Amino acid sequence: MERKNILVIEDEEKIARFLQLELNHEGYYVDIAYDGRDGLDKSLTNNFDLIILDVMLPSLNGMEVLRRIRQKIETPVIMLTAKDEVTDKIMGLDIGADDYMTKPFAIEELLARIRVIFKRLNGSFQDREQSNSILKIQDITLDCEGYMVRYKDEKIELTKKEFELLKYLMINKNIVLSREKVLEKVWGYEYIGDTNVVDVYVRYIRSKIDDKYKIKLIHTVRGVGYQIKDE
């Protein structure tokens, strides 16, 4: 198997070096950037398979680095931060992070999440009907290949994670999906105790679709999770 290239953008030298040694031990090639501007430059001028990005960085903070990365490339990004606020996690995920870890963290968990991201990119998490490029329920049409959602003929603007969540719910129509299952499939990691982000993103989608067009698309199954019904 081809070795993966990982960029670590982290201003704390001890942490950066620790991550480099551990990732090297796991068989990954690793490059390091110690500030936001250098990290952004390396991200856009080199072909990395994954970026590990700290939030608190000199010269350019991690959120802005991620924002600029997402304007150009779709390389998977795992955010690292000392903050543990749900709003900070949601901001990072909403901008386009693939995962989010709070310091201090166990290196074993980080390595596991890296493996999950690479497995997902290799197509290991295929769900039924995922080969269908066009999904349609009620008057909502989702184009998987064109990355577009419409209500009748009107385009609906969704963020990347909103799109992926709606797609997963539509693919599994008429099935009640737990928050834990949604986290695993959409965010790419197993349930570790915080499923609030799923509820927040369901609210985002409802505000853009259910509330705006006066339809009932996403149903809450109390105590279990969410479901889209194809009635």
Coordinates of C-alpha atoms in Angstrom, one line a residue:
M1 CA 0.0 0.0 0.0
E2 CA 1.3 3.5 -0.9
R3 CA 2.4 5.5 2.1
K4 CA 0.3 8.5 3.0
N5 CA 1.6 12.0 3.3
I6 CA 0.5 14.0 6.3
L7 CA 1.1 17.7 7.1
V8 CA 1.1 18.7 10.8
I9 CA 0.4 22.4 11.4
E10 CA 1.3 23.0 15.0
D11 CA 3.2 25.8 16.7
E12 CA 4.1 23.8 19.9
E13 CA 7.4 22.2 18.8
K14 CA 7.2 19.3 21.3
I15 CA 3.7 18.4 20.2
A16 CA 4.6 18.6 16.5
R17 CA 7.7 16.5 17.0
F18 CA 5.7 13.9 19.1
L19 CA 3.1 13.7 16.3
Q20 CA 5.7 13.3 13.7
L21 CA 7.5 10.5 15.5
E22 CA 4.2 8.6 16.2
L23 CA 2.9 9.0 12.6
N24 CA 6.3 8.0 11.2
H25 CA 6.1 4.9 13.4
E26 CA 2.7 4.1 11.8
G27 CA 4.2 4.3 8.4
Y28 CA 3.2 7.8 7.3
Y29 CA 5.4 10.5 5.8
V30 CA 5.1 13.7 7.8
D31 CA 5.9 17.3 7.2
I32 CA 5.6 20.1 9.8
A33 CA 4.6 23.7 9.7
Y34 CA 4.9 25.8 12.8
D35 CA 2.7 28.8 11.9
G36 CA -0.5 29.4 9.9
R37 CA 0.9 31.1 6.9
D38 CA 3.6 28.5 6.3
G39 CA 1.1 25.7 6.9
L40 CA -1.3 27.3 4.3
D41 CA 1.5 27.6 1.8
K42 CA 2.6 24.0 2.3
S43 CA -1.1 22.8 2.1
L44 CA -1.7 24.4 -1.3
T45 CA 1.7 23.7 -2.9
N46 CA 2.2 20.0 -1.9
N47 CA 0.0 16.9 -2.4
F48 CA -0.8 15.8 1.1
D49 CA -3.3 13.1 1.9
L50 CA -4.3 14.5 5.3
I51 CA -3.7 17.7 7.3
I52 CA -3.6 17.9 11.1
L53 CA -4.3 21.5 11.9
D54 CA -4.1 23.3 15.3
V55 CA -6.5 26.2 15.9
M56 CA -4.3 28.5 17.9
L57 CA -1.5 29.4 15.5
P58 CA 0.8 32.5 15.1
S59 CA 0.5 34.6 11.9
L60 CA -2.8 33.0 10.8
N61 CA -5.2 31.1 13.0
G62 CA -6.3 27.6 12.2
M63 CA -9.9 28.5 11.3
E64 CA -8.7 31.0 8.7
V65 CA -6.2 28.5 7.4
L66 CA -9.0 26.0 7.0
R67 CA -11.2 28.5 5.3
R68 CA -8.6 29.3 2.7
I69 CA -7.7 25.7 2.2
R70 CA -11.3 24.8 1.5
Q71 CA -11.4 27.6 -1.2
K72 CA -8.8 25.6 -3.2
I73 CA -8.6 21.9 -2.1
E74 CA -10.6 19.1 -0.4
T75 CA -7.7 17.4 1.5
P76 CA -9.1 15.9 4.7
V77 CA -8.4 18.0 7.8
I78 CA -8.4 17.0 11.5
M79 CA -8.6 20.1 13.7
L80 CA -6.7 20.2 17.1
T81 CA -7.6 22.7 19.8
A82 CA -7.4 23.4 23.5
K83 CA -11.1 24.5 23.4
D84 CA -13.9 22.1 24.1
E85 CA -16.9 24.2 23.3
V86 CA -19.5 22.7 21.0
T87 CA -19.7 26.0 19.1
D88 CA -16.0 25.8 18.3
K89 CA -16.3 22.3 17.0
I90 CA -19.3 23.2 14.9
M91 CA -17.5 26.2 13.5
G92 CA -14.6 24.0 12.4
L93 CA -16.8 21.3 11.0
D94 CA -19.0 23.9 9.2
I95 CA -16.0 25.5 7.5
G96 CA -15.0 22.1 6.2
A97 CA -13.0 20.1 8.8
D98 CA -13.4 16.3 8.6
D99 CA -12.9 15.8 12.3
Y100 CA -12.1 17.7 15.5
M101 CA -10.1 16.7 18.6
T102 CA -9.6 18.5 21.9
K103 CA -6.2 18.7 23.6
P104 CA -5.0 16.7 25.5
F105 CA -5.9 13.7 23.4
A106 CA -4.8 10.0 23.3
I107 CA -2.5 9.4 20.3
E108 CA -4.3 6.0 19.9
E109 CA -7.6 7.8 19.3
L110 CA -6.0 10.2 16.8
L111 CA -4.5 7.3 14.9
A112 CA -7.8 5.6 14.8
R113 CA -9.6 8.6 13.4
I114 CA -6.9 9.0 10.7
R115 CA -7.5 5.3 9.7
V116 CA -11.2 6.0 9.6
I117 CA -10.8 8.9 7.2
F118 CA -8.5 7.0 4.9
K119 CA -10.9 4.0 4.9
R120 CA -13.8 6.3 4.1
L121 CA -11.8 7.9 1.2
N122 CA -11.1 4.4 -0.1
G123 CA -14.9 3.7 -0.2
S124 CA -15.0 1.3 2.8
F125 CA -18.2 3.0 4.2
Q126 CA -20.6 2.3 1.4
D127 CA -24.3 2.3 2.2
R128 CA -27.2 0.8 0.3
E129 CA -28.3 2.8 -2.7
Q130 CA -25.2 5.0 -2.5
S131 CA -24.5 4.2 -6.2
N132 CA -27.7 6.2 -7.1
S133 CA -26.5 9.6 -8.3
I134 CA -29.9 11.3 -8.0
L135 CA -32.0 11.0 -4.8
K136 CA -35.5 12.3 -4.7
I137 CA -38.0 12.5 -1.8
Q138 CA -41.1 14.7 -1.9
D139 CA -40.0 17.8 -3.9
I140 CA -36.4 17.6 -2.7
T141 CA -33.8 16.4 -5.3
L142 CA -30.2 15.7 -4.3
D143 CA -27.6 15.2 -7.0
C144 CA -24.7 13.3 -5.5
E145 CA -22.3 13.8 -8.4
G146 CA -23.3 17.4 -9.0
Y147 CA -23.2 18.2 -5.3
M148 CA -26.5 20.1 -5.6
V149 CA -29.9 20.1 -3.7
R150 CA -33.1 21.5 -5.1
Y151 CA -36.6 22.1 -4.0
K152 CA -38.6 21.8 -7.2
D153 CA -36.6 24.1 -9.5
E154 CA -35.1 26.2 -6.7
K155 CA -31.5 25.6 -5.6
I156 CA -30.8 25.1 -1.9
E157 CA -27.4 26.3 -0.6
L158 CA -26.0 23.7 1.9
T159 CA -22.6 23.5 3.5
K160 CA -20.5 20.3 2.9
K161 CA -21.5 18.6 6.1
E162 CA -25.2 19.6 5.7
F163 CA -25.1 18.1 2.2
E164 CA -23.5 14.9 3.5
L165 CA -26.0 14.6 6.4
L166 CA -29.0 15.1 4.1
K167 CA -27.6 12.6 1.6
Y168 CA -27.1 10.0 4.3
L169 CA -30.6 10.4 5.6
M170 CA -32.1 10.3 2.1
I171 CA -30.1 7.2 1.1
N172 CA -31.5 5.5 4.2
K173 CA -35.0 6.7 3.8
N174 CA -37.6 5.1 6.1
I175 CA -34.9 3.9 8.4
V176 CA -34.6 5.5 11.9
L177 CA -30.9 6.4 12.3
S178 CA -29.4 7.0 15.7
R179 CA -27.2 10.0 16.4
E180 CA -24.3 7.6 17.0
K181 CA -24.8 6.0 13.6
V182 CA -25.0 9.4 11.9
L183 CA -21.8 10.5 13.7
E184 CA -20.0 7.4 12.5
K185 CA -21.1 7.6 8.9
V186 CA -21.2 11.3 8.2
W187 CA -18.4 12.6 10.5
G188 CA -16.4 9.4 10.2
Y189 CA -15.8 8.4 13.8
E190 CA -17.5 6.3 16.4
Y191 CA -19.7 7.7 19.2
I192 CA -17.5 9.1 22.0
G193 CA -20.1 10.8 24.1
D194 CA -21.0 14.1 22.3
T195 CA -23.8 13.9 19.7
N196 CA -25.0 17.5 20.0
V197 CA -23.4 18.3 16.7
V198 CA -25.9 16.0 14.9
D199 CA -28.9 17.9 16.5
V200 CA -27.4 21.2 15.5
Y201 CA -26.9 20.2 11.9
V202 CA -30.4 18.8 11.7
R203 CA -31.6 22.2 12.8
Y204 CA -29.6 23.8 10.1
I205 CA -31.1 21.7 7.4
R206 CA -34.6 22.1 8.8
S207 CA -34.2 25.9 8.7
K208 CA -33.2 25.8 5.1
I209 CA -35.7 23.2 3.9
D210 CA -38.5 22.2 6.3
D211 CA -39.1 25.7 7.7
K212 CA -38.6 27.6 4.4
Y213 CA -40.7 25.4 2.2
K214 CA -43.3 24.4 4.9
I215 CA -42.7 20.6 4.5
K216 CA -41.9 17.9 6.9
L217 CA -38.7 16.2 5.6
I218 CA -36.7 15.2 8.7
H219 CA -38.6 13.5 11.4
T220 CA -37.4 13.2 15.0
V221 CA -37.9 9.8 16.6
R222 CA -37.8 10.7 20.3
G223 CA -35.1 8.8 22.2
V224 CA -33.6 7.3 19.1
G225 CA -32.6 9.6 16.3
Y226 CA -33.8 10.9 12.9
Q227 CA -35.6 9.6 9.9
I228 CA -36.7 10.8 6.4
K229 CA -39.9 9.2 5.4
D230 CA -40.7 8.6 1.7
E231 CA -44.5 8.7 2.0

